[in-house]
Coordinates of C-alpha atoms and ligand atoms in Angstrom, one line a residue:
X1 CA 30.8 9.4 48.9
X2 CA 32.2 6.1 49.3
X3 CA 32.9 3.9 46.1
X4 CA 32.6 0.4 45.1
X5 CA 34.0 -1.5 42.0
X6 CA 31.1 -3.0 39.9
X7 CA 32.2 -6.8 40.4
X8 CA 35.4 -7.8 38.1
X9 CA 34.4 -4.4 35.7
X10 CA 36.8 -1.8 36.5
X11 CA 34.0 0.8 37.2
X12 CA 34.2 2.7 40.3
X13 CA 30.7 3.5 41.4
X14 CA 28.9 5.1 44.2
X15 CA 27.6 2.7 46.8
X16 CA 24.5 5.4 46.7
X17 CA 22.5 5.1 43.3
X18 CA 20.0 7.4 42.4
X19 CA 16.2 5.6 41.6
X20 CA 15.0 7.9 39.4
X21 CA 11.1 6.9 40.2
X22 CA 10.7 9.3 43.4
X23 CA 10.5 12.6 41.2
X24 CA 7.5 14.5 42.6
X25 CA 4.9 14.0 41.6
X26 CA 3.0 17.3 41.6
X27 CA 5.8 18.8 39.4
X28 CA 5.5 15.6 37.1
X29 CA 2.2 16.3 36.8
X30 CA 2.4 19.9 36.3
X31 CA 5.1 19.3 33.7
X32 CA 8.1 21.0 36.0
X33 CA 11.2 18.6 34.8
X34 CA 14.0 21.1 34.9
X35 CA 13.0 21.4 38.7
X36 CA 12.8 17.8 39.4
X37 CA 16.0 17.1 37.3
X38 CA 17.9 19.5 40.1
X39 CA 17.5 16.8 42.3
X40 CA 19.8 14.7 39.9
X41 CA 22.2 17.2 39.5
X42 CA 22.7 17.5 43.3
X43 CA 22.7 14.1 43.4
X44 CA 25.9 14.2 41.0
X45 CA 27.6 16.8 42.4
X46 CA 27.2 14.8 46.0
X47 CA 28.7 12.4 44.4
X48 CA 26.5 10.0 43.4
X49 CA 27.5 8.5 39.5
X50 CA 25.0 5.5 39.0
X51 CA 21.4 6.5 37.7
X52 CA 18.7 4.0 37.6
X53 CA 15.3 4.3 35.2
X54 CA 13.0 2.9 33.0
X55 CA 10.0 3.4 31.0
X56 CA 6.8 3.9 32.7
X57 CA 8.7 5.4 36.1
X58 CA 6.8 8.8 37.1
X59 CA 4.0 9.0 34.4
X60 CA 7.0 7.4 31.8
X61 CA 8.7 10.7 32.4
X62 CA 11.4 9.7 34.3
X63 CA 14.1 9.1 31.2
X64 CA 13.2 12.6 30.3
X65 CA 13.7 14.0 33.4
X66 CA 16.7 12.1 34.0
X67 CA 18.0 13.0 30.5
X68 CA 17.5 17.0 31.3
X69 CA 20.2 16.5 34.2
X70 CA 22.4 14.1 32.6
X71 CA 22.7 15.9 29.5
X72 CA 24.1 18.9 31.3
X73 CA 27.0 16.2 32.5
X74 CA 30.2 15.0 31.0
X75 CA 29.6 11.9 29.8
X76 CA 32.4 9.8 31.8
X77 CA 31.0 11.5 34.8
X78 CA 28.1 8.8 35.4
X79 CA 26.3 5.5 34.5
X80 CA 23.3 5.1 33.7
X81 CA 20.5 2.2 33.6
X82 CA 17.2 1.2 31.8
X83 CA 15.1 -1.8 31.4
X84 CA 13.0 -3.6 29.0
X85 CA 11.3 -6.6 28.8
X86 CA 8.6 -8.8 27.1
X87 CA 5.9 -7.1 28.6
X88 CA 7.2 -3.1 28.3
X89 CA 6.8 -3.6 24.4
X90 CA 4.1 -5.6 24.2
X91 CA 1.9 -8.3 22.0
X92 CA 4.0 -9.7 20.2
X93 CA 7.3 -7.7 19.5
X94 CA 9.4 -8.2 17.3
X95 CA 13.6 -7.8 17.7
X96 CA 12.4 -4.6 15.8
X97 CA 10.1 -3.5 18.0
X98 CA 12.7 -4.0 21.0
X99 CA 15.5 -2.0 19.4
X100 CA 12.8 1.0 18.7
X101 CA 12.2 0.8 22.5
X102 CA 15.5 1.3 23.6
X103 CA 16.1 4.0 20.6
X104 CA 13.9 6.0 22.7
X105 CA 15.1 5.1 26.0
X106 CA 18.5 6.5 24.3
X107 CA 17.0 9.8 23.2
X108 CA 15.1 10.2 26.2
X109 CA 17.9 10.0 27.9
X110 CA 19.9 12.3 25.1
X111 CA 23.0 9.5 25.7
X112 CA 24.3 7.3 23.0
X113 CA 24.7 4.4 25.1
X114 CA 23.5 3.0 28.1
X115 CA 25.5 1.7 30.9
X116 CA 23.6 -1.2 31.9
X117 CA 20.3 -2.1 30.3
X118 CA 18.1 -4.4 32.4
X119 CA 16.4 -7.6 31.8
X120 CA 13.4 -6.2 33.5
X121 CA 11.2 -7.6 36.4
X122 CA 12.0 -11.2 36.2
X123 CA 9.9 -13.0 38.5
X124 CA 10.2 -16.8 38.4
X125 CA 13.1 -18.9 36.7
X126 CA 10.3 -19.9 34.2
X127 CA 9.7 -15.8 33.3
X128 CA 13.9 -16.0 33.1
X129 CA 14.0 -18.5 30.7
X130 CA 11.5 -17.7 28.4
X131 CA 12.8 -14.0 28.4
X132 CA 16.1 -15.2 27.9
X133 CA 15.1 -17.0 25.1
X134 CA 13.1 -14.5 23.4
X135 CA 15.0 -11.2 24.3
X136 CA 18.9 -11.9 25.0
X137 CA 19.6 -12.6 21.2
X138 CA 18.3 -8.7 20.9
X139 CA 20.3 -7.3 23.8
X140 CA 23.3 -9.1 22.3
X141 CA 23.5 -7.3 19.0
X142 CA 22.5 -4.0 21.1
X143 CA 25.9 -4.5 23.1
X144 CA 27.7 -5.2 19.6
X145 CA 25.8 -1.8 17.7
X146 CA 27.7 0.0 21.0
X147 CA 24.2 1.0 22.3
X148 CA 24.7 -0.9 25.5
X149 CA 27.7 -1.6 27.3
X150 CA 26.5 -4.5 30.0
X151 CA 23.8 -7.0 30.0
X152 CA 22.4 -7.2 33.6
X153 CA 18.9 -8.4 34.7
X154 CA 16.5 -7.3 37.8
X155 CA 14.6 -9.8 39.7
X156 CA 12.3 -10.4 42.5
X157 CA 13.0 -14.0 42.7
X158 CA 14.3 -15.5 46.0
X159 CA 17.6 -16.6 46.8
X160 CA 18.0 -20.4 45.4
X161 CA 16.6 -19.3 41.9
X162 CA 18.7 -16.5 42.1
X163 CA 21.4 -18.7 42.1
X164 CA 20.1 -20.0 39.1
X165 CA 20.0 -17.3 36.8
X166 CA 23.4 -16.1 38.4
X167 CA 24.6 -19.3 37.4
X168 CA 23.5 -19.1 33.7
X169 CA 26.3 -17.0 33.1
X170 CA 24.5 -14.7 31.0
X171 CA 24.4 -11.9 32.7
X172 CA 27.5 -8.7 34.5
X173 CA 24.9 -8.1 37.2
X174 CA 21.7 -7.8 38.8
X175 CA 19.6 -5.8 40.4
X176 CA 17.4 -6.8 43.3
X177 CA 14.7 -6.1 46.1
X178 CA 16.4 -6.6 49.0
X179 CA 16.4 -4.8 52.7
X180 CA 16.9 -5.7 56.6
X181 CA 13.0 -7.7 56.5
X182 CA 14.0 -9.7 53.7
X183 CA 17.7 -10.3 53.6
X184 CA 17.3 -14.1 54.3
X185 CA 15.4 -14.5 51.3
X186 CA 17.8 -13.3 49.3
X187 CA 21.4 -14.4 50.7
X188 CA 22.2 -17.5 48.4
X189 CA 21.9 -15.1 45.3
X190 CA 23.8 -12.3 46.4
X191 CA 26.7 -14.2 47.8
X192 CA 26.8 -16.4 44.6
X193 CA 26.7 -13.5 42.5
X194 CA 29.5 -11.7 44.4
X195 CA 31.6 -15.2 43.8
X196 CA 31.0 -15.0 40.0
X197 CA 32.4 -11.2 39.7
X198 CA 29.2 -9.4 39.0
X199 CA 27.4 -6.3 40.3
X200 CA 24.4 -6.5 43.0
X201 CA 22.2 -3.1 42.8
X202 CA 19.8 -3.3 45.7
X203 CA 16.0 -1.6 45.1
X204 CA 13.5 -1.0 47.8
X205 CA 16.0 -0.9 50.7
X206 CA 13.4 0.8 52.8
X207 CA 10.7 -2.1 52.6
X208 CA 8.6 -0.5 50.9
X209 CA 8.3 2.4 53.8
X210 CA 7.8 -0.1 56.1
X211 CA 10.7 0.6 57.6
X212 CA 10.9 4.5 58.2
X213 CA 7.1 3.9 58.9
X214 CA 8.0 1.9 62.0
X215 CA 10.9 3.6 63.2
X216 CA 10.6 1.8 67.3
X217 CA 10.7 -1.5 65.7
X218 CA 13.4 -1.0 63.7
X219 CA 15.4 1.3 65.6
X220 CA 17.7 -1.7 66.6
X221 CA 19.5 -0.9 63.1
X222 CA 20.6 2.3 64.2
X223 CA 22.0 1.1 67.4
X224 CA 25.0 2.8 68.4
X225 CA 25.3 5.1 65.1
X226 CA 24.4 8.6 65.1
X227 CA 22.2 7.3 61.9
X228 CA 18.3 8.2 61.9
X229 CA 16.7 4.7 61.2
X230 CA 16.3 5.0 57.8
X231 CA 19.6 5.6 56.9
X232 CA 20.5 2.9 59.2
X233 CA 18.0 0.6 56.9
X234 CA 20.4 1.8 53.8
X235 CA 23.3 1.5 55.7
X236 CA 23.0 -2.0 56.6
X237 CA 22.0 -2.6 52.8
X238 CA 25.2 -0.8 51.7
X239 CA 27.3 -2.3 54.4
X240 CA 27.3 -6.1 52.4
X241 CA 30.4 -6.7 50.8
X242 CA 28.3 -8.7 48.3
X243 CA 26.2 -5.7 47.3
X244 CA 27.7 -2.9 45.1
X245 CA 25.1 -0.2 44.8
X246 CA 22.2 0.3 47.1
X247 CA 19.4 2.8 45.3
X248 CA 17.8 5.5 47.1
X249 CA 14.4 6.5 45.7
X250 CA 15.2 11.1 46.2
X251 CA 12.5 13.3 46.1
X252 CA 14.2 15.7 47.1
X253 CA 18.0 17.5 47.8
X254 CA 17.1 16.9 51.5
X255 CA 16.5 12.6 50.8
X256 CA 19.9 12.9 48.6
X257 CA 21.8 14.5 52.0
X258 CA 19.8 11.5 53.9
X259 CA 21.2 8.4 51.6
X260 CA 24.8 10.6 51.3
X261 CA 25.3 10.6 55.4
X262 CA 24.2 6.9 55.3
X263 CA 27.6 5.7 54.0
X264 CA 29.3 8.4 55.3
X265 CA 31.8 5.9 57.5
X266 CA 30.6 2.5 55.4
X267 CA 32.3 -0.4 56.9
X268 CA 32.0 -3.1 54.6
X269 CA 31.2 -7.0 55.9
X270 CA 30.2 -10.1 54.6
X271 CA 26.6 -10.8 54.8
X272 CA 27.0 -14.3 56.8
X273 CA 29.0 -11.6 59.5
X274 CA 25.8 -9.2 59.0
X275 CA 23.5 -11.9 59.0
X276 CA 24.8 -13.4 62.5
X277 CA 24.7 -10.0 64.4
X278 CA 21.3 -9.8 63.6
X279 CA 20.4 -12.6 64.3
X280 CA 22.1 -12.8 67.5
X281 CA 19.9 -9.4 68.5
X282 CA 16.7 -11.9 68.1
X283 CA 15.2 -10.6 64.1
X284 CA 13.3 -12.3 62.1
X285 CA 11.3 -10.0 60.3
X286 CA 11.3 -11.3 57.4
X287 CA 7.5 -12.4 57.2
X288 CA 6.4 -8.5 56.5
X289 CA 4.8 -7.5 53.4
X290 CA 7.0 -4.9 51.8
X291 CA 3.9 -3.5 49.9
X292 CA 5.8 -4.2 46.5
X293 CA 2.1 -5.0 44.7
X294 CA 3.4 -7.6 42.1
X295 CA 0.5 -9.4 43.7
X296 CA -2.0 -7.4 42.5
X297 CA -3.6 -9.6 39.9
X298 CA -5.7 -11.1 41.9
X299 CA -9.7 -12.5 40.1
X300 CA -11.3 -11.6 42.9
X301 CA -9.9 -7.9 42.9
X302 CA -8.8 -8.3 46.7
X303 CA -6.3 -5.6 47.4
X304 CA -3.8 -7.8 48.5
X305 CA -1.3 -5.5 49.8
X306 CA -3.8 -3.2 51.9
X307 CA -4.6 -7.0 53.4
X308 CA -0.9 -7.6 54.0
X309 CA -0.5 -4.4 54.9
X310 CA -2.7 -5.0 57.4
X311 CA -1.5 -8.2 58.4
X312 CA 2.0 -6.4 58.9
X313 CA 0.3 -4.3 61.8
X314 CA -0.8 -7.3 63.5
X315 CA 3.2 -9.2 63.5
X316 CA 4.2 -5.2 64.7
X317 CA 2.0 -5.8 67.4
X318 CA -0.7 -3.4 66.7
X319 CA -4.4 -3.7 65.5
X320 CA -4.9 -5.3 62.2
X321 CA -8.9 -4.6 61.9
X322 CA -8.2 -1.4 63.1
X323 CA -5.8 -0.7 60.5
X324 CA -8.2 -2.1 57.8
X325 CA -11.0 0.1 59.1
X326 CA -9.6 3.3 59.9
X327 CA -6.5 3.4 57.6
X328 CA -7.7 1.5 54.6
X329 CA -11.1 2.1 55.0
X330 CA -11.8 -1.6 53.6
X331 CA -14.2 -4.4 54.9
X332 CA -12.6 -7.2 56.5
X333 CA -15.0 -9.6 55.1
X334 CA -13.8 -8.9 51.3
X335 CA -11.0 -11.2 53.0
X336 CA -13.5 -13.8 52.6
X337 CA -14.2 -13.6 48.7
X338 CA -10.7 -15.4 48.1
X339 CA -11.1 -19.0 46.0
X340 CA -7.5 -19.9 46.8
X341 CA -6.2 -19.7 43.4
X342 CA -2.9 -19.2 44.4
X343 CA -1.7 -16.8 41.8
X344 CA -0.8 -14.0 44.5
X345 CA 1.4 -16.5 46.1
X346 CA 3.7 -17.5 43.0
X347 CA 4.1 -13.9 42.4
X348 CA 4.6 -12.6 46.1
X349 CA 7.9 -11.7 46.6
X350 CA 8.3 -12.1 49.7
X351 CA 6.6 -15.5 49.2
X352 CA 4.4 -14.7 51.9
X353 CA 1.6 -17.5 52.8
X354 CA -1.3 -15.2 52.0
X355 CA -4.6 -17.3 51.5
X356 CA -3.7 -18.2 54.6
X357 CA -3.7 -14.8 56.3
X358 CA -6.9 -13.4 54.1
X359 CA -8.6 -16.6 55.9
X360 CA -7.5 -15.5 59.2
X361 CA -8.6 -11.8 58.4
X362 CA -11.7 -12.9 57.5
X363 CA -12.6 -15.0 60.5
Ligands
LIG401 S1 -5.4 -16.8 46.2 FE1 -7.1 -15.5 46.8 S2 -6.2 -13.5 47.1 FE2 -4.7 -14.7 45.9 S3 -5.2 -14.2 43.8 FE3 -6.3 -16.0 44.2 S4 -8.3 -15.3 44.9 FE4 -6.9 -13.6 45.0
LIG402 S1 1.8 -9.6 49.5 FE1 3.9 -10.0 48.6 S2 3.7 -9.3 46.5 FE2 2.0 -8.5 47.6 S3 2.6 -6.4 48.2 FE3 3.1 -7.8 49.9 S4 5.2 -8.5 49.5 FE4 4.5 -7.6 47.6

C-alpha cells in the first residue's frame, strides 16, 4: 500500500480509503454483518487504515458493520470518519441533540473517538455558512470533550466556492466528489486546499459507474499501464499530489485487491501536470452526469438522473431515446412536464444545464 501524510498532520494514511457504503446488500438485508465486516478486515490487513461512514449508509447499518471489524483492531491501527449535519438530526436540534447523534455514531462504532467527523454534504457556500454557524460551535466542544480529533467538512460544491470554505480556515480537511469527468470543476479547491496544509479525501472516483460502465471511452486512462480501466479511473484520482485519500466503495475482498493494485506503483503529480496530459489527449468529459441524485427534488417528480443518464448516452455517442425506452423504461415526453424552476440546477453537482437538455429530450 502506498501512503500519504494527511496535509501538515503527521498522520500517515493509505492513499486507498475504504467507503464503507458498498456492503452488500443482500447480507445487509438479511442481517449478515460479521460477513460483510470481513471485507474491512481484509481491507486492513491489505493495508488500508482510513475508514469512511456515516449514518444512514447501507440501511444506517454501516457504523455497525464497520464497528464489528474495527473493534477487532488495535486502535492506532486505523482512522476512522463520520458525518453529521443539520439535516441527519433533524427539526430543529438542539447542540444536545447533535452530541446524542455522534454518541451513537461512537458506540456504533464501539471507538471512543473519531478521527475526523465530517461537516456533512455541504452543497452551496450559503448551506456552508449557515451550517457553520449553527453546527461548528458543537463540533468545537466535541474536539475539546476528546470525542473527535479533526474538524473536516465534505462538499459537492465546485471549485471557486471550494476555495471559499477552504479559505475560512475552519476546517483540517475535506472530503470531495471528484473523478477524471469532473476534475476541472473541482481544481481551484483542491489545489488551494493542498496550499493551506489540509487533507483532500476523494468520493465517487468512478463517476458514479459511469466510468467502469463505459470502459472504450475511457480506456485512454489506462493507456500504457497494465491497469483495467477502473483502476486506472482511481489511479488517476490517487495520482494528484493535491489529493490524499482516494475512497473505494468494496463490496467485496475481490474490489479491495482491485483499488490495492491501483496504487500499486503511484507516481504522484500535480494536477496542473495531470490536467495538461489530458488535455493534450483531446478530454473534456466533463459535461456527464455522474448519477449522484442530489437533484432529485424535483416538483414535478422528473427522475432527473435517468434523464441525464440518458443524456450521457447521447455525448457517448449512443442512443439516448433508446436508452430511455429500453433501459429506463420511461417516456420521453415526461421531459416535457418541466416548469423550469431551476432547483435541480443549483443543486446539480456537476452544474449541468439541465432544463435545457429535458427540453431537448422532449422535443
Ligand atoms: S427545473 Fe424542471 S426538472 Fe428541474 S426541478 Fe424544476 S421542474 Fe424539475
Ligand atoms: S443531474 Fe447533476 S445532480 Fe443530478 S444526478 Fe446528474 S450530476 Fe448528479
Amino acid at each position: 500500500m502506498y501512503y500519504k501524510q494527511y496535509g501538515d498532520t503527521d498522520m500517515k494514511v493509505s492513499a486507498i480509503g475504504m467507503g464503507c457504503m458498498r456492503y452488500d446488500d443482500a447480507d445487509v438485508k438479511a442481517g449478515n454483518f460479521e460477513k460483510c465486516a470481513e471485507v474491512t478486515l481484509y481491507a486492513h490487513e491489505k493495508g488500508i487504515n482510513y475508514f469512511d461512514t456515516a449514518p444512514f449508509y447501507c440501511d444506517d447499518k454501516s457504523e455497525i458493520i464497520t464497528g464489528i471489524a474495527l473493534s477487532q483492531l488495535p486502535r492506532d491501527s486505523y482512522y476512522v470518519s463520520s458525518k453529521t449535519n443539520m439535516g441527519t438530526v433533524g427539526g430543529k436540534a438542539t447542540e444536545g441533540d447533535y452530541r446524542k447523534r455522534l454518541e451513537t455514531t461512537l458506540t456504533r462504532l464501539k471507538v471512543d473517538y473519531l478521527d475526523f467527523y465530517h461537516l456533512w454534504c455541504v452543497l452551496s457556500l450559503d448551506s456552508f455558512s449557515k451550517q457553520c454557524d449553527a453546527l461548528y460551535g458543537f463540533f468545537e466542544k466535541a474536539k475539546a470533550d476528546g470525542l473527535i480529533r479533526n474538524i473536516v467538512f465534505s462538499s459537492h460544491m465546485q471549485g471557486n466556492e471550494l476555495e471559499d470554505a477552504v479559505n475560512s480556515d475552519l476546517f483540517k480537511g475535506m472530503l470531495i466528489g471528484y473523478n477524471a469527468l469532473n476534475y476541472r470543476f473541482r481544481q481551484t479547491g483542491i489545489e488551494a486546499a493542498y496550499k493551506k496544509g489540509m487533507g483532500v479525501v476523494v468520493m465517487n472516483p468512478l463517476g458514479g459507474g459511469l466510468i467502469p460502465s463505459n470502459p472504450d471511452t475511457f480506456r485512454y486512462l489506462a493507456e500504457g499501464t497494465d491497469l483495467t480501466v477502473p483502476q486506472a479511473a482511481l489511479n488517476f484520482v490517487a495520482s494528484h499530489k493535491e489529493i490524499t485519500i482516494t475512497l473505494a466503495g468494496c463490496t467485496t475482498k475481490a474490489h479491495i485487491d482491485d483499488a490495492c493494485k491501483a496504487v500499486e506503483n503511484l507516481a504522484e503529480r500535480p494536477a496542473s501536470e495531470i490536467y495538461k496530459e489530458y488535455e493534450n489527449k483531446g478530454v473534456a468529459l466533463n459535461n456527464l452526469c455522474t448519477g449522484c441524485a442530489y437533484c432529485k427534488h424535483c416538483p414535478k417528480d422528473i427522475d432527473i438522473p435517468k434523464f441525464m443518464d440518458a443524456y450521457n448516452e447521447k455525448l457517448l455517442g449512443n442512443n439516448l431515446h433508446d436508452r430511455l425506452k429500453y433501459h429506463w423504461q420511461i417516456p420521453a415526453s415526461m421531459a416535457a412536464e418541466c416548469i423550469s424552476c431551476g432547483k435541480c440546477e443549483t443543486l446539480c453537482t456537476q452544474h449541468l444545464p439541465i432544463i435545457e437538455r429535458l427540453a431537448e429530450i422532449a422535443g
